[in-house]
Amino acid sequence: MNSRDNYFLKLLKYIKNVYNIDKQLSHISDRRVNPTYKTSRIISLVLTGFLLRIKSFNQLNCMIYAGEFNNIFSSNNGVPRIDSIRNSLKSADLNILRRINEKVMTKAVRNKVLDGGTINGFTVVAIDGTNLFNTQTPHCDDCIHTNKRVKIFYSHSCTVMSLIGEGANLVIDFEMVKHKTEPNDTGEGELIAARRLLDRVVSAHKGLIDVVAYDALACNSIFLNKCIDLGIDAVIRVKDNYNLAIREVKRITNKKEPVNCWYDGEYKIEAYESVFHMAGVDEPLKYLKFAKKHKNGEHSQMLIVTTAMDMSAKTIYRIMKARWNIENRVFNNLKNNANLNHCFVHGGNAAEAVLY
């Protein structure tokens, strides 16, 4: 046995002993009638395949026929076959998979993964949307349709929440964006799914989240009020915005002197801030402008709207800079290492089951 095999077996043992995955999977079911293989065995096999970075179910099928899983999944019926795997995933109980994911997060918190927060004492999450794959065929009824140069492409889209900042950028949960009914129809939109996601996570993990970071899509009264009602702070990136209140506070802030200055590597950061009110928002908001100046003369700025009235400018700057963790670490890992640019199986609950 080489060192890599030894490491993988240690990983499986850790997953089983620390997070009790085997015991939790024993409760999962699907809608197959008189199945040859238990759902728990199928889900365990798929999880093991993803840990081995399989690129498709065809590859998984080849590994099954080559006997690579016989020592791990030995039984009277042998190792599940690929048709059984696909059928099981299409009707897998997503509620149980979600609860398993919630228990993994709860265990991580209990194991003090988040002690001290992720950014300057705050536990910070980011929300962002992503397409999981983009293909012309095959597709299912739940695919999102996109028309590109006369050709129609199909994908599934979801809104993801993950921890950002120091430590592991764990994915807390995700919410699928409801599919489009016609080519180029935007469907329900990412932000609606994001609000459902935020509601569910805060309910499942009370007191876990201090701050949520999001891009300019969330700079509106509905999302800001949602965060205020849930008792968490929002830090939102602002771009070109036609909101009159933001245009006015931007004009006022541009005339002010900086409230703080510091260096971030070779960039000098100057922070400007103002307090303002936005129509429809229940509480006052803080507007910040971060002017970034490089020693070679290069300069840029970052504009922020936040409900965190007492949070320092430096902390808010770190939060918004760390927001890119969800793109650079989480999505990059899922797509490049876990191959979620590829659709493993279409139909039913399969896309969500694969993600969980």
GROMACS .gro file of C-alpha atoms in nm:
model
  356
    1MET     CA    1   0.000   0.000   0.000
    2ASN     CA    2   0.148   0.335  -0.100
    3SER     CA    3   0.123   0.654   0.105
    4ARG     CA    4  -0.162   0.792  -0.108
    5ASP     CA    5  -0.376   0.479  -0.050
    6ASN     CA    6  -0.297   0.499   0.322
    7TYR     CA    7  -0.403   0.865   0.330
    8PHE     CA    8  -0.731   0.787   0.153
    9LEU     CA    9  -0.819   0.508   0.397
   10LYS     CA   10  -0.742   0.742   0.687
   11LEU     CA   11  -0.974   0.999   0.530
   12LEU     CA   12  -1.259   0.746   0.501
   13LYS     CA   13  -1.203   0.640   0.863
   14TYR     CA   14  -1.207   1.004   0.976
   15ILE     CA   15  -1.532   1.074   0.790
   16LYS     CA   16  -1.691   0.766   0.948
   17ASN     CA   17  -1.564   0.809   1.304
   18VAL     CA   18  -1.579   1.188   1.348
   19TYR     CA   19  -1.882   1.281   1.139
   20ASN     CA   20  -2.069   0.947   1.162
   21ILE     CA   21  -2.149   0.961   0.792
   22ASP     CA   22  -2.223   0.587   0.768
   23LYS     CA   23  -2.482   0.607   1.047
   24GLN     CA   24  -2.643   0.918   0.899
   25LEU     CA   25  -2.661   0.769   0.548
   26SER     CA   26  -2.843   0.463   0.685
   27HIS     CA   27  -3.157   0.679   0.715
   28ILE     CA   28  -3.163   0.792   0.353
   29SER     CA   29  -3.416   0.654   0.105
   30ASP     CA   30  -3.540   0.702  -0.250
   31ARG     CA   31  -3.853   0.613  -0.446
   32ARG     CA   32  -3.729   0.298  -0.620
   33VAL     CA   33  -3.953  -0.007  -0.575
   34ASN     CA   34  -3.789  -0.325  -0.436
   35PRO     CA   35  -3.434  -0.201  -0.502
   36THR     CA   36  -3.143  -0.443  -0.524
   37TYR     CA   37  -2.910  -0.198  -0.354
   38LYS     CA   38  -2.984   0.018  -0.051
   39THR     CA   39  -2.981   0.394  -0.105
   40SER     CA   40  -2.719   0.435   0.167
   41ARG     CA   41  -2.481   0.203  -0.018
   42ILE     CA   42  -2.531   0.395  -0.342
   43ILE     CA   43  -2.477   0.736  -0.182
   44SER     CA   44  -2.165   0.607  -0.003
   45LEU     CA   45  -2.026   0.480  -0.332
   46VAL     CA   46  -2.093   0.811  -0.509
   47LEU     CA   47  -1.932   1.005  -0.221
   48THR     CA   48  -1.625   0.783  -0.240
   49GLY     CA   49  -1.609   0.839  -0.615
   50PHE     CA   50  -1.615   1.216  -0.568
   51LEU     CA   51  -1.341   1.192  -0.305
   52LEU     CA   52  -1.139   1.011  -0.574
   53ARG     CA   53  -1.218   1.298  -0.815
   54ILE     CA   54  -1.408   1.096  -1.075
   55LYS     CA   55  -1.479   1.298  -1.389
   56SER     CA   56  -1.799   1.118  -1.495
   57PHE     CA   57  -2.024   0.826  -1.407
   58ASN     CA   58  -1.876   0.643  -1.705
   59GLN     CA   59  -1.541   0.656  -1.525
   60LEU     CA   60  -1.711   0.541  -1.204
   61ASN     CA   61  -1.868   0.253  -1.398
   62CYS     CA   62  -1.528   0.143  -1.530
   63MET     CA   63  -1.387   0.150  -1.176
   64ILE     CA   64  -1.681  -0.061  -1.052
   65TYR     CA   65  -1.629  -0.327  -1.321
   66ALA     CA   66  -1.254  -0.324  -1.253
   67GLY     CA   67  -1.331  -0.422  -0.892
   68GLU     CA   68  -1.173  -0.111  -0.738
   69PHE     CA   69  -1.448  -0.081  -0.475
   70ASN     CA   70  -1.484  -0.449  -0.386
   71ASN     CA   71  -1.285  -0.421  -0.061
   72ILE     CA   72  -1.484  -0.119   0.056
   73PHE     CA   73  -1.836  -0.215  -0.057
   74SER     CA   74  -1.843  -0.593  -0.036
   75SER     CA   75  -2.186  -0.755  -0.006
   76ASN     CA   76  -2.390  -1.049  -0.134
   77ASN     CA   77  -2.521  -0.834  -0.417
   78GLY     CA   78  -2.182  -0.688  -0.504
   79VAL     CA   79  -2.115  -0.320  -0.576
   80PRO     CA   80  -2.408  -0.110  -0.712
   81ARG     CA   81  -2.416  -0.067  -1.089
   82ILE     CA   82  -2.438   0.265  -1.267
   83ASP     CA   83  -2.805   0.235  -1.371
   84SER     CA   84  -2.905   0.181  -1.008
   85ILE     CA   85  -2.692   0.480  -0.908
   86ARG     CA   86  -2.860   0.709  -1.161
   87ASN     CA   87  -3.212   0.595  -1.069
   88SER     CA   88  -3.144   0.633  -0.698
   89LEU     CA   89  -3.005   0.987  -0.730
   90LYS     CA   90  -3.306   1.098  -0.935
   91SER     CA   91  -3.544   1.017  -0.647
   92ALA     CA   92  -3.315   1.051  -0.344
   93ASP     CA   93  -3.463   1.217  -0.035
   94LEU     CA   94  -3.310   1.566  -0.045
   95ASN     CA   95  -3.438   1.655   0.302
   96ILE     CA   96  -3.224   1.384   0.460
   97LEU     CA   97  -2.920   1.483   0.252
   98ARG     CA   98  -2.971   1.843   0.364
   99ARG     CA   99  -2.997   1.739   0.729
  100ILE     CA  100  -2.673   1.540   0.696
  101ASN     CA  101  -2.506   1.852   0.558
  102GLU     CA  102  -2.645   2.056   0.849
  103LYS     CA  103  -2.511   1.802   1.099
  104VAL     CA  104  -2.165   1.818   0.938
  105MET     CA  105  -2.169   2.196   0.989
  106THR     CA  106  -2.295   2.158   1.348
  107LYS     CA  107  -2.015   1.911   1.420
  108ALA     CA  108  -1.758   2.146   1.269
  109VAL     CA  109  -1.880   2.424   1.499
  110ARG     CA  110  -1.873   2.188   1.799
  111ASN     CA  111  -1.516   2.094   1.707
  112LYS     CA  112  -1.426   2.465   1.735
  113VAL     CA  113  -1.352   2.511   1.366
  114LEU     CA  114  -1.507   2.858   1.390
  115ASP     CA  115  -1.378   2.967   1.730
  116GLY     CA  116  -1.270   3.329   1.699
  117GLY     CA  117  -1.470   3.384   1.381
  118THR     CA  118  -1.330   3.400   1.030
  119ILE     CA  119  -1.255   3.773   0.995
  120ASN     CA  120  -1.156   3.991   1.293
  121GLY     CA  121  -1.376   3.795   1.533
  122PHE     CA  122  -1.683   3.783   1.306
  123THR     CA  123  -1.813   3.467   1.137
  124VAL     CA  124  -1.862   3.582   0.779
  125VAL     CA  125  -2.032   3.409   0.485
  126ALA     CA  126  -2.059   3.502   0.121
  127ILE     CA  127  -2.349   3.430  -0.112
  128ASP     CA  128  -2.305   3.400  -0.485
  129GLY     CA  129  -2.467   3.227  -0.780
  130THR     CA  130  -2.310   2.989  -1.028
  131ASN     CA  131  -2.397   2.766  -1.324
  132LEU     CA  132  -2.301   2.405  -1.265
  133PHE     CA  133  -2.261   2.296  -1.625
  134ASN     CA  134  -2.342   2.418  -1.974
  135THR     CA  135  -2.426   2.169  -2.246
  136GLN     CA  136  -2.642   2.131  -2.556
  137THR     CA  137  -2.747   1.771  -2.489
  138PRO     CA  138  -2.871   1.585  -2.298
  139HIS     CA  139  -3.100   1.792  -2.077
  140CYS     CA  140  -3.401   1.765  -1.846
  141ASP     CA  141  -3.719   1.959  -1.768
  142ASP     CA  142  -3.545   2.149  -1.487
  143CYS     CA  143  -3.262   2.282  -1.704
  144ILE     CA  144  -3.213   2.655  -1.752
  145HIS     CA  145  -3.221   2.748  -2.121
  146THR     CA  146  -2.972   2.997  -2.265
  147ASN     CA  147  -2.976   3.102  -2.628
  148LYS     CA  148  -2.626   3.167  -2.764
  149ARG     CA  149  -2.586   3.243  -3.132
  150VAL     CA  150  -2.899   3.048  -3.231
  151LYS     CA  151  -2.783   2.742  -3.029
  152ILE     CA  152  -2.964   2.654  -2.704
  153PHE     CA  153  -2.751   2.551  -2.407
  154TYR     CA  154  -2.881   2.382  -2.091
  155SER     CA  155  -2.755   2.419  -1.736
  156HIS     CA  156  -2.860   2.414  -1.371
  157SER     CA  157  -2.801   2.723  -1.161
  158CYS     CA  158  -2.776   2.754  -0.785
  159THR     CA  159  -2.706   3.009  -0.516
  160VAL     CA  160  -2.433   2.901  -0.275
  161MET     CA  161  -2.342   3.015   0.077
  162SER     CA  162  -1.994   2.947   0.212
  163LEU     CA  163  -1.772   3.067   0.492
  164ILE     CA  164  -1.507   3.318   0.384
  165GLY     CA  165  -1.195   3.450   0.550
  166GLU     CA  166  -0.957   3.252   0.768
  167GLY     CA  167  -0.989   2.876   0.800
  168ALA     CA  168  -1.176   2.633   0.580
  169ASN     CA  169  -1.424   2.795   0.338
  170LEU     CA  170  -1.694   2.539   0.414
  171VAL     CA  171  -2.006   2.537   0.197
  172ILE     CA  172  -2.294   2.578   0.441
  173ASP     CA  173  -2.579   2.515   0.196
  174PHE     CA  174  -2.713   2.597  -0.149
  175GLU     CA  175  -3.046   2.669  -0.316
  176MET     CA  176  -3.137   2.587  -0.674
  177VAL     CA  177  -3.262   2.869  -0.895
  178LYS     CA  178  -3.591   2.762  -1.052
  179HIS     CA  179  -3.553   2.678  -1.418
  180LYS     CA  180  -3.648   2.901  -1.708
  181THR     CA  181  -3.948   2.807  -1.914
  182GLU     CA  182  -3.836   2.969  -2.239
  183PRO     CA  183  -3.497   3.050  -2.400
  184ASN     CA  184  -3.347   3.368  -2.247
  185ASP     CA  185  -3.619   3.382  -1.980
  186THR     CA  186  -3.452   3.479  -1.653
  187GLY     CA  187  -3.676   3.259  -1.441
  188GLU     CA  188  -3.715   3.356  -1.077
  189GLY     CA  189  -3.367   3.509  -1.042
  190GLU     CA  190  -3.070   3.443  -0.816
  191LEU     CA  191  -3.173   3.688  -0.545
  192ILE     CA  192  -3.504   3.513  -0.471
  193ALA     CA  193  -3.317   3.184  -0.425
  194ALA     CA  194  -3.062   3.367  -0.208
  195ARG     CA  195  -3.333   3.487   0.030
  196ARG     CA  196  -3.474   3.135   0.065
  197LEU     CA  197  -3.122   3.010   0.132
  198LEU     CA  198  -3.057   3.276   0.396
  199ASP     CA  199  -3.384   3.198   0.575
  200ARG     CA  200  -3.310   2.825   0.586
  201VAL     CA  201  -2.949   2.857   0.702
  202VAL     CA  202  -3.026   3.106   0.979
  203SER     CA  203  -3.309   2.881   1.099
  204ALA     CA  204  -3.090   2.567   1.093
  205HIS     CA  205  -2.778   2.730   1.245
  206LYS     CA  206  -2.900   2.990   1.491
  207GLY     CA  207  -2.628   3.233   1.597
  208LEU     CA  208  -2.373   3.095   1.350
  209ILE     CA  209  -2.356   3.388   1.106
  210ASP     CA  210  -2.258   3.742   1.198
  211VAL     CA  211  -2.215   3.895   0.853
  212VAL     CA  212  -2.320   3.809   0.497
  213ALA     CA  213  -2.129   3.955   0.201
  214TYR     CA  214  -2.291   3.985  -0.141
  215ASP     CA  215  -2.240   4.168  -0.469
  216ALA     CA  216  -2.435   4.462  -0.610
  217LEU     CA  217  -2.734   4.240  -0.693
  218ALA     CA  218  -2.834   4.253  -0.325
  219CYS     CA  219  -2.814   4.632  -0.288
  220ASN     CA  220  -3.188   4.680  -0.244
  221SER     CA  221  -3.434   4.732   0.038
  222ILE     CA  222  -3.580   4.378   0.026
  223PHE     CA  223  -3.249   4.201   0.088
  224LEU     CA  224  -3.123   4.458   0.340
  225ASN     CA  225  -3.445   4.434   0.542
  226LYS     CA  226  -3.422   4.054   0.529
  227CYS     CA  227  -3.077   4.071   0.692
  228ILE     CA  228  -3.196   4.323   0.953
  229ASP     CA  229  -3.496   4.102   1.041
  230LEU     CA  230  -3.271   3.795   1.076
  231GLY     CA  231  -3.028   3.980   1.303
  232ILE     CA  232  -2.723   3.959   1.077
  233ASP     CA  233  -2.525   4.237   0.912
  234ALA     CA  234  -2.501   4.277   0.534
  235VAL     CA  235  -2.191   4.405   0.354
  236ILE     CA  236  -2.286   4.476  -0.008
  237ARG     CA  237  -2.067   4.582  -0.299
  238VAL     CA  238  -2.204   4.884  -0.491
  239LYS     CA  239  -2.145   4.943  -0.861
  240ASP     CA  240  -2.329   5.175  -1.096
  241ASN     CA  241  -2.653   5.231  -0.910
  242TYR     CA  242  -2.962   5.426  -1.010
  243ASN     CA  243  -3.090   5.441  -0.651
  244LEU     CA  244  -3.129   5.811  -0.571
  245ALA     CA  245  -3.020   5.772  -0.208
  246ILE     CA  246  -2.694   5.602  -0.308
  247ARG     CA  247  -2.623   5.856  -0.579
  248GLU     CA  248  -2.671   6.135  -0.325
  249VAL     CA  249  -2.458   5.977  -0.050
  250LYS     CA  250  -2.187   5.903  -0.307
  251ARG     CA  251  -2.181   6.272  -0.401
  252ILE     CA  252  -2.160   6.377  -0.035
  253THR     CA  253  -1.890   6.122   0.052
  254ASN     CA  254  -1.672   6.229  -0.240
  255LYS     CA  255  -1.637   6.572  -0.076
  256LYS     CA  256  -1.521   6.435   0.260
  257GLU     CA  257  -1.177   6.369   0.405
  258PRO     CA  258  -1.075   6.008   0.471
  259VAL     CA  259  -1.162   5.865   0.814
  260ASN     CA  260  -0.872   5.616   0.807
  261CYS     CA  261  -0.566   5.525   0.599
  262TRP     CA  262  -0.352   5.208   0.589
  263TYR     CA  263  -0.149   4.994   0.353
  264ASP     CA  264  -0.256   4.666   0.193
  265GLY     CA  265   0.064   4.534   0.038
  266GLU     CA  266   0.177   4.795  -0.214
  267TYR     CA  267  -0.159   4.975  -0.209
  268LYS     CA  268  -0.244   5.268   0.012
  269ILE     CA  269  -0.607   5.245   0.126
  270GLU     CA  270  -0.806   5.556   0.215
  271ALA     CA  271  -1.148   5.499   0.372
  272TYR     CA  272  -1.434   5.748   0.344
  273GLU     CA  273  -1.775   5.696   0.501
  274SER     CA  274  -2.121   5.848   0.550
  275VAL     CA  275  -2.450   5.750   0.711
  276PHE     CA  276  -2.763   5.766   0.499
  277HIS     CA  277  -3.119   5.635   0.463
  278MET     CA  278  -3.250   5.428   0.172
  279ALA     CA  279  -3.619   5.430   0.084
  280GLY     CA  280  -3.791   5.120   0.218
  281VAL     CA  281  -3.507   5.018   0.454
  282ASP     CA  282  -3.607   5.008   0.819
  283GLU     CA  283  -3.276   5.132   0.965
  284PRO     CA  284  -2.997   5.375   0.867
  285LEU     CA  285  -2.712   5.243   0.653
  286LYS     CA  286  -2.343   5.316   0.621
  287TYR     CA  287  -2.179   5.398   0.288
  288LEU     CA  288  -1.803   5.349   0.247
  289LYS     CA  289  -1.561   5.433  -0.029
  290PHE     CA  290  -1.219   5.267  -0.029
  291ALA     CA  291  -0.972   5.449  -0.254
  292LYS     CA  292  -0.681   5.218  -0.350
  293LYS     CA  293  -0.362   5.385  -0.472
  294HIS     CA  294  -0.055   5.192  -0.591
  295LYS     CA  295   0.289   5.347  -0.566
  296ASN     CA  296   0.318   5.333  -0.947
  297GLY     CA  297   0.016   5.563  -0.979
  298GLU     CA  298  -0.242   5.294  -1.048
  299HIS     CA  299  -0.565   5.356  -0.858
  300SER     CA  300  -0.916   5.214  -0.814
  301GLN     CA  301  -1.201   5.230  -0.567
  302MET     CA  302  -1.444   4.997  -0.393
  303LEU     CA  303  -1.789   5.116  -0.283
  304ILE     CA  304  -1.983   4.947  -0.003
  305VAL     CA  305  -2.327   4.970   0.158
  306THR     CA  306  -2.363   4.799   0.496
  307THR     CA  307  -2.598   4.760   0.791
  308ALA     CA  308  -2.292   4.719   1.022
  309MET     CA  309  -2.296   5.069   1.168
  310ASP     CA  310  -2.034   5.006   1.440
  311MET     CA  311  -1.794   4.789   1.240
  312SER     CA  312  -1.455   4.941   1.158
  313ALA     CA  313  -1.366   5.040   0.803
  314LYS     CA  314  -1.068   4.802   0.807
  315THR     CA  315  -1.287   4.504   0.896
  316ILE     CA  316  -1.543   4.589   0.627
  317TYR     CA  317  -1.259   4.620   0.374
  318ARG     CA  318  -1.128   4.275   0.474
  319ILE     CA  319  -1.475   4.124   0.445
  320MET     CA  320  -1.537   4.254   0.096
  321LYS     CA  321  -1.188   4.154  -0.017
  322ALA     CA  322  -1.245   3.802   0.123
  323ARG     CA  323  -1.575   3.774  -0.065
  324TRP     CA  324  -1.371   3.649  -0.361
  325ASN     CA  325  -1.296   3.332  -0.160
  326ILE     CA  326  -1.629   3.187  -0.272
  327GLU     CA  327  -1.526   3.227  -0.636
  328ASN     CA  328  -1.154   3.155  -0.613
  329ARG     CA  329  -1.170   2.866  -0.366
  330VAL     CA  330  -1.521   2.718  -0.352
  331PHE     CA  331  -1.642   2.741  -0.713
  332ASN     CA  332  -1.294   2.683  -0.852
  333ASN     CA  333  -1.260   2.367  -0.642
  334LEU     CA  334  -1.607   2.235  -0.730
  335LYS     CA  335  -1.565   2.290  -1.103
  336ASN     CA  336  -1.197   2.216  -1.161
  337ASN     CA  337  -1.135   1.946  -0.899
  338ALA     CA  338  -1.482   1.794  -0.845
  339ASN     CA  339  -1.568   1.836  -1.216
  340LEU     CA  340  -1.907   2.001  -1.162
  341ASN     CA  341  -1.875   2.164  -1.503
  342HIS     CA  342  -1.990   1.819  -1.613
  343CYS     CA  343  -2.349   1.699  -1.561
  344PHE     CA  344  -2.324   1.356  -1.397
  345VAL     CA  345  -2.693   1.277  -1.435
  346HIS     CA  346  -3.009   1.467  -1.539
  347GLY     CA  347  -3.361   1.447  -1.405
  348GLY     CA  348  -3.556   1.450  -1.079
  349ASN     CA  349  -3.348   1.529  -0.770
  350ALA     CA  350  -3.018   1.420  -0.929
  351ALA     CA  351  -2.848   1.761  -0.962
  352GLU     CA  352  -2.916   1.851  -0.597
  353ALA     CA  353  -2.823   1.504  -0.473
  354VAL     CA  354  -2.489   1.524  -0.656
  355LEU     CA  355  -2.418   1.865  -0.499
  356TYR     CA  356  -2.495   1.741  -0.148
   0.00000   0.00000   0.00000
